[in-house]
JSON list of C-alpha atoms in Angstrom, two decimals:
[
{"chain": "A", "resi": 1260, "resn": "UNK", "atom": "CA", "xyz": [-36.61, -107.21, 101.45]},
{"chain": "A", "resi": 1261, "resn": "UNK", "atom": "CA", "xyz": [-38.06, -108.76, 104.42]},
{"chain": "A", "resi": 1262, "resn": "UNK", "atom": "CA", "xyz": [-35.38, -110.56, 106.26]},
{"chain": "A", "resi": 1263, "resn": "UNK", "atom": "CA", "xyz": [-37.34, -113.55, 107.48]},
{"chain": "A", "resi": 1264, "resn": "UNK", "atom": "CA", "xyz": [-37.74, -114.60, 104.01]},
{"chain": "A", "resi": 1265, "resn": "UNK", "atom": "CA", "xyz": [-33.60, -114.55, 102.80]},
{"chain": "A", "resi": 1266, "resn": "UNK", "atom": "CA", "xyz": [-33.11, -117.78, 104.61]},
{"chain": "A", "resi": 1267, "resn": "UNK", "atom": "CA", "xyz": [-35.87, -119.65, 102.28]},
{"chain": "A", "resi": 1268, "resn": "UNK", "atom": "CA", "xyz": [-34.29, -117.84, 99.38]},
{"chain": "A", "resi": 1269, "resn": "UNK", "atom": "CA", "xyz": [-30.89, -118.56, 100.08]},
{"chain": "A", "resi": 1270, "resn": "UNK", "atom": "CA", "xyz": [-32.28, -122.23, 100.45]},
{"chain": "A", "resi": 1271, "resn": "UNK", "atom": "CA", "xyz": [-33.73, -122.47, 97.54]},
{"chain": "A", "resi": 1272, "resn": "UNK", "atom": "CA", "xyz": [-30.97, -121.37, 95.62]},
{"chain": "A", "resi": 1273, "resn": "UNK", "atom": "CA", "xyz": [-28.61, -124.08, 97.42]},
{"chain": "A", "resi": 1274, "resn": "UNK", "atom": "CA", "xyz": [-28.77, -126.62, 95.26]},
{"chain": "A", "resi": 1275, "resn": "UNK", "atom": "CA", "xyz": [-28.45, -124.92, 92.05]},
{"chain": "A", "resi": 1276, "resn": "UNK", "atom": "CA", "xyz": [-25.06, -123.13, 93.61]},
{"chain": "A", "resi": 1277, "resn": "UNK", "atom": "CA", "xyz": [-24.25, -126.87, 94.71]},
{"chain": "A", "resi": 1278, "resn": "UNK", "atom": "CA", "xyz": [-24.77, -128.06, 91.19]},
{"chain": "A", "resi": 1279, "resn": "UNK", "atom": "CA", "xyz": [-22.89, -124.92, 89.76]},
{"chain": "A", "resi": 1280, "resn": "UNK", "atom": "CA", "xyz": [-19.74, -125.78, 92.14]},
{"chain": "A", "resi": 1281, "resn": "UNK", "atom": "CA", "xyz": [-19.92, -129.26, 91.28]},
{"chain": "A", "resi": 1282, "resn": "UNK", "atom": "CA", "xyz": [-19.88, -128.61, 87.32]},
{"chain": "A", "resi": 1283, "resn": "UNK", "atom": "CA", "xyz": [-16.92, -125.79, 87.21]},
{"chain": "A", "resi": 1284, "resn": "UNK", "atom": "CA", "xyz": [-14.72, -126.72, 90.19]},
{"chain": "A", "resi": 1285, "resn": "UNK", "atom": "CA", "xyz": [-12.27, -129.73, 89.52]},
{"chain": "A", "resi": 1286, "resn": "UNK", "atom": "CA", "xyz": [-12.15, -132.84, 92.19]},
{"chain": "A", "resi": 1287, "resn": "UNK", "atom": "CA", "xyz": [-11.34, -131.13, 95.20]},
{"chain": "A", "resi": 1288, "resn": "UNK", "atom": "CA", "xyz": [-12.22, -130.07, 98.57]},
{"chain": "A", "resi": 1289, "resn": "UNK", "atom": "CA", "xyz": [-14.28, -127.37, 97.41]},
{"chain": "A", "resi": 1290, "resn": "UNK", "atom": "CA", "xyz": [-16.63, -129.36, 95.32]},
{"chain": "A", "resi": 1291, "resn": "UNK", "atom": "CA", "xyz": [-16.56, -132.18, 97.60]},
{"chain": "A", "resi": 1292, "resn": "UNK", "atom": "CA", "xyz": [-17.12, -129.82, 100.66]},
{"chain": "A", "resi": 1293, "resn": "UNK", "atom": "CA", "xyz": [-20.03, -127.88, 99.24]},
{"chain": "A", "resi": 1294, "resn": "UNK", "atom": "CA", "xyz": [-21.76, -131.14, 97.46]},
{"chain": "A", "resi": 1295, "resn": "UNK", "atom": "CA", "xyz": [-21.39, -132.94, 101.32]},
{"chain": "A", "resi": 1296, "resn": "UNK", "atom": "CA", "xyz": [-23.22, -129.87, 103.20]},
{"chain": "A", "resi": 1297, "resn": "UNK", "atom": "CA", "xyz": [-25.57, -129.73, 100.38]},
{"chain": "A", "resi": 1298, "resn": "UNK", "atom": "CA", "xyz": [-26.98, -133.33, 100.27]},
{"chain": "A", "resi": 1299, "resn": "UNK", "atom": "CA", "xyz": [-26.95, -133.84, 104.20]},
{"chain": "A", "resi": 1300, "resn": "UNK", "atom": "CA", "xyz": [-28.69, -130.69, 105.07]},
{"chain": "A", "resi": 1301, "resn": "UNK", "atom": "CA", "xyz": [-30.39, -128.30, 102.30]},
{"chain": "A", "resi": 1302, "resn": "UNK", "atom": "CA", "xyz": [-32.88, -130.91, 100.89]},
{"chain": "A", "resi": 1303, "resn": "UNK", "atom": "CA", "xyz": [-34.32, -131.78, 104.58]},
{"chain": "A", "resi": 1304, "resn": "UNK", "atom": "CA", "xyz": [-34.29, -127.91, 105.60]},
{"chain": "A", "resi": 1305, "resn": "UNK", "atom": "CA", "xyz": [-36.89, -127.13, 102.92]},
{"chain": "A", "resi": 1306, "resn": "UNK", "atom": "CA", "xyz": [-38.66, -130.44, 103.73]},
{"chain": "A", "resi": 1307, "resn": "UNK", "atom": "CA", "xyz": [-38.90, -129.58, 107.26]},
{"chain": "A", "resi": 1308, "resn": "UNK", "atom": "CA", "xyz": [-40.20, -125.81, 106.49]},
{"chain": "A", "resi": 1309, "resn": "UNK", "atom": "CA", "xyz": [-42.46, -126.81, 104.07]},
{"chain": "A", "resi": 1310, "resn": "UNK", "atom": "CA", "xyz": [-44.11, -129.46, 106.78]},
{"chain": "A", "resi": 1311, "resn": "UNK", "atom": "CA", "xyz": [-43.44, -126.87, 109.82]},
{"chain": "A", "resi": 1312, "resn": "UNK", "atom": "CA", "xyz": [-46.69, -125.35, 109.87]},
{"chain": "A", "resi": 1313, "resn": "UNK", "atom": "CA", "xyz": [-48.50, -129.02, 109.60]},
{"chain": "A", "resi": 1314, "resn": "UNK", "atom": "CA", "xyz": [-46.25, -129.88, 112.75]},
{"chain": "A", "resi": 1315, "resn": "UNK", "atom": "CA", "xyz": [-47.56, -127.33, 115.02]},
{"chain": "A", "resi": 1316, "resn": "UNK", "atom": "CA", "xyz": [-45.57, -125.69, 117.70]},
{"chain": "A", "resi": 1317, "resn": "UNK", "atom": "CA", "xyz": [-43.59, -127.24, 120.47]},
{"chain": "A", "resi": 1318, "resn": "UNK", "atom": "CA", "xyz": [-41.94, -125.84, 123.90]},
{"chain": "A", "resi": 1319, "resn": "UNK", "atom": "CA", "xyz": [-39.57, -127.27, 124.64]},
{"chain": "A", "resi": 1320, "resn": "UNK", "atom": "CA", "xyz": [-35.58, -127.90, 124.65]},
{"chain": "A", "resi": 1321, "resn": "UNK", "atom": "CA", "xyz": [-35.01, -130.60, 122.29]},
{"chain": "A", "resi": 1322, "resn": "UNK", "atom": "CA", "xyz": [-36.33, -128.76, 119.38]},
{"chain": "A", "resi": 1323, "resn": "UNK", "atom": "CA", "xyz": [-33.41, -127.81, 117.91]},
{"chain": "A", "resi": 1324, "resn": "UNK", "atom": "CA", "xyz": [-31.47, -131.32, 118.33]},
{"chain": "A", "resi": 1325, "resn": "UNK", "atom": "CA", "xyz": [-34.37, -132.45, 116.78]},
{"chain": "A", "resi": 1326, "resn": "UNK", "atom": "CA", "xyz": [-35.00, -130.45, 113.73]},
{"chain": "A", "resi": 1327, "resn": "UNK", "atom": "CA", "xyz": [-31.02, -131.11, 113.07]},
{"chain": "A", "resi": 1328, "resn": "UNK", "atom": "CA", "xyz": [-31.15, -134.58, 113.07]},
{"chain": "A", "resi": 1329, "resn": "UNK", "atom": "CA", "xyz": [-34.52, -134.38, 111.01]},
{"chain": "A", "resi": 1330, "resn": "UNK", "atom": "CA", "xyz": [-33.36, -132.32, 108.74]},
{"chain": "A", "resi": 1331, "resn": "UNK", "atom": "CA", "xyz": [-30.08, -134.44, 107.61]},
{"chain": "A", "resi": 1332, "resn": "UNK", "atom": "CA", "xyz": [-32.60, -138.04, 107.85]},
{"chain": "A", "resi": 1333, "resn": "UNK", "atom": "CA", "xyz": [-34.95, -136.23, 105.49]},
{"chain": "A", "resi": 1334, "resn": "UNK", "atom": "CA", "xyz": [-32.31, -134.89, 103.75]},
{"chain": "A", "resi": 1335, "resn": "UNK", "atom": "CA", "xyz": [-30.51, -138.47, 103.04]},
{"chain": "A", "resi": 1336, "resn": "UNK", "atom": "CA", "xyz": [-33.96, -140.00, 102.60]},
{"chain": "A", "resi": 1337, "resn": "UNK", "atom": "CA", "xyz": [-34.62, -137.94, 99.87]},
{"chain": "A", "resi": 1338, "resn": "UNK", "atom": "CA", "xyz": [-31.26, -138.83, 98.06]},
{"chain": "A", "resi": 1339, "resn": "UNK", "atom": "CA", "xyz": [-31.64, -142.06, 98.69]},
{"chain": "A", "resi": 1340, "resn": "UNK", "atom": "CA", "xyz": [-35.05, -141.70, 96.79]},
{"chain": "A", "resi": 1341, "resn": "UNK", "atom": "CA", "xyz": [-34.15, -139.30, 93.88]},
{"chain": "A", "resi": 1342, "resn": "UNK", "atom": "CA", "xyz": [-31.08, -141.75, 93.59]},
{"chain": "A", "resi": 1343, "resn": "UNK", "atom": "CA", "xyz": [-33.18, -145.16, 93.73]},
{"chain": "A", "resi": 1344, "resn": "UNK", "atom": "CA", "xyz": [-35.20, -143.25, 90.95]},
{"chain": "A", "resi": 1345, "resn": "UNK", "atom": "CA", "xyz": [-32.18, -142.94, 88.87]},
{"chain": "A", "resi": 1346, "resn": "UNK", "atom": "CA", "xyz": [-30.91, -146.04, 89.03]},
{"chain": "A", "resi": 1347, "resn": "UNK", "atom": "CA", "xyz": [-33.82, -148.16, 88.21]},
{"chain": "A", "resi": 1348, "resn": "UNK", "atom": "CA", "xyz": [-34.45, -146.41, 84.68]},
{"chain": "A", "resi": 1349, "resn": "UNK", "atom": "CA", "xyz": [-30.72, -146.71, 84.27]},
{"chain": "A", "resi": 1350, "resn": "UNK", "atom": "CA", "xyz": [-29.61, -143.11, 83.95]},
{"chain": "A", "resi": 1351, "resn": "UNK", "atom": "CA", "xyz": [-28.45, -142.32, 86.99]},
{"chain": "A", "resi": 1352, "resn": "UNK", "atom": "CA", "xyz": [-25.90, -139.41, 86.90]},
{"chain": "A", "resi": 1353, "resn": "UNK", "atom": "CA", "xyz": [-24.79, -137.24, 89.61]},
{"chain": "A", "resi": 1354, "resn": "UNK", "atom": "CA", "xyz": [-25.29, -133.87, 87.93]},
{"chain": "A", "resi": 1355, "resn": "UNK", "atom": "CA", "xyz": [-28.48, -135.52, 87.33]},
{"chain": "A", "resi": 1356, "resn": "UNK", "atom": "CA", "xyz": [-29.19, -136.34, 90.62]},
{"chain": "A", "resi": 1357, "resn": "UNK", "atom": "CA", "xyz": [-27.95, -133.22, 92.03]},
{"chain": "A", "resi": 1358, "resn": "UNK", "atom": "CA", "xyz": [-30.11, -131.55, 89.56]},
{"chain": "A", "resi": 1359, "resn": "UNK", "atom": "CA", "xyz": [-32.93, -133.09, 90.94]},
{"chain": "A", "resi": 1360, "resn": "UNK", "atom": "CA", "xyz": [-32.81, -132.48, 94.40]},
{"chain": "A", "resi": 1361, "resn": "UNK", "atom": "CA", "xyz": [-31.58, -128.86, 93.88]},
{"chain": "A", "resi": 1362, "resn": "UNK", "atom": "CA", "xyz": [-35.43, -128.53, 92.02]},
{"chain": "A", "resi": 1363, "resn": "UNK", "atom": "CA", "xyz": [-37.16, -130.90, 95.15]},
{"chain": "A", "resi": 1364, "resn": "UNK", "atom": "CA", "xyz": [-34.89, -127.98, 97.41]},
{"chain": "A", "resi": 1365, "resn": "UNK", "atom": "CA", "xyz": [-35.95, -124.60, 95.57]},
{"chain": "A", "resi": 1366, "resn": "UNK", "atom": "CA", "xyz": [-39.88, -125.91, 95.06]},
{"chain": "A", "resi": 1367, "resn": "UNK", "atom": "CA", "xyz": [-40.30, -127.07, 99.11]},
{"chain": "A", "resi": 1368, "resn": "UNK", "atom": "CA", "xyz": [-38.41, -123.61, 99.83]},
{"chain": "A", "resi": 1369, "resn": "UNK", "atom": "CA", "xyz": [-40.29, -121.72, 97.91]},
{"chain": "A", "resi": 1370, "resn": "UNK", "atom": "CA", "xyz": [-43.69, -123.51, 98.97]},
{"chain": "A", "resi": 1371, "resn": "UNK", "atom": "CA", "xyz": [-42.25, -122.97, 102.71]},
{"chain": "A", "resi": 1372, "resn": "UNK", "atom": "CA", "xyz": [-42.15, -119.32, 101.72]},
{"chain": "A", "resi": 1373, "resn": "UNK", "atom": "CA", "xyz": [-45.50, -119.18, 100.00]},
{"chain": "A", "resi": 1374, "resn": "UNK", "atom": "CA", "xyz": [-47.01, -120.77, 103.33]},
{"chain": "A", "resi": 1375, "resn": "UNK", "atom": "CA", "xyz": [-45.69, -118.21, 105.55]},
{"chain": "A", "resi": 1376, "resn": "UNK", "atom": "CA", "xyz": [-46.79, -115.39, 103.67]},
{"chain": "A", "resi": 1377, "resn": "UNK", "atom": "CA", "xyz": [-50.70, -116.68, 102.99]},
{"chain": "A", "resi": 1378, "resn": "UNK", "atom": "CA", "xyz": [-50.53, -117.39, 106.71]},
{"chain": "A", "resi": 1379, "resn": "UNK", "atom": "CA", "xyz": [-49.58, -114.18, 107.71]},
{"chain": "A", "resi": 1380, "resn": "UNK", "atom": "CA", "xyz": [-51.77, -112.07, 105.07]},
{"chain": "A", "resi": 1381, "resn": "UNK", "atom": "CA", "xyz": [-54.39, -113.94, 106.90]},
{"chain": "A", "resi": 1382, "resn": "UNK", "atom": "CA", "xyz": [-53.29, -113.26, 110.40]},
{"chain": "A", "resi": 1383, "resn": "UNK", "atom": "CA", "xyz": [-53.49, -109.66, 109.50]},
{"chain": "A", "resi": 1384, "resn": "UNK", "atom": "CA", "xyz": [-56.85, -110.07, 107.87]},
{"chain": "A", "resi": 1385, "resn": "UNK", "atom": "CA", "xyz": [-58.28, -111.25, 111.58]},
{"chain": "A", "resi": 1386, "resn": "UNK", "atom": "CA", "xyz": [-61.42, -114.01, 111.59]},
{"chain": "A", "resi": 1387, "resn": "UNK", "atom": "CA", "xyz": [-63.82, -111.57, 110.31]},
{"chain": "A", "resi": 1388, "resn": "UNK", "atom": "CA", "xyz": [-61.45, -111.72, 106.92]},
{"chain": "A", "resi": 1389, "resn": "UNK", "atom": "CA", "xyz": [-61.32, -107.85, 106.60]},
{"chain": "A", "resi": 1390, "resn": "UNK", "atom": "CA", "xyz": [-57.61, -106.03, 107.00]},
{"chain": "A", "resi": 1391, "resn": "UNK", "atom": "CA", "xyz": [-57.09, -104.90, 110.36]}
]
């Protein structure tokens, strides 16, 4: 297996880990630890590398500061959404929740890993769309 693509795998099988952890381990630090790094991080990380390519590339220092503090705003944004969601038809749950943005985290994972391997079949196609 191709190595650049285990980090969106392992992404998008965060959530549905987080979910598992937060359905068989009792109230305690695990659970609470692993649901924490979950909703402030995995969520926005597929986000982001889903919308990376439409972002272009930037030189310069501050790109890492700033994907981290993208990722955990898009990652709180989107709870904040799947939540609102939840609460207006009345069933909000947090398995349900959680269940929710563990499927918003595996599909913008697995789109971010889709992109990058249509954009690199076609890198290796060339403009003249034959296979180098």
């Amino acid at each position: 297996m191709n190595t650049s693509r285990l980090p969106l795998l392992l992404l998008a099988a965060s959530g549905w880990l987080a979910l598992l952890v937060t359905q068989v381990a009792g109230a305690g630090p695990l659970r609470v630890t692993v649901s924490v790094a979950f909703l402030l991080t995995c969520p926005g990380a597929a986000l982001l590398a889903l919308a990376r390519p439409l972002l272009g590339r930037r030189d310069h220092t501050g790109d890492a500061m700033e994907s981290v503090a993208l990722t955990v705003a898009l990652s709180v944004s989107a709870g904040v959404i799947v939540s609102e969601a939840f609460f207006l038809s009345g069933t909000f749950t947090v398995p349900a929740a959680v269940t929710a943005l563990a499927a918003v985290t595996s599909a913008a994972a697995l789109g971010a890993l889709l992109t990058a391997l249509l954009t690199a079949r076609r890198a290796r196609r060339g403009p003249t769309g034959r296979a180098h």
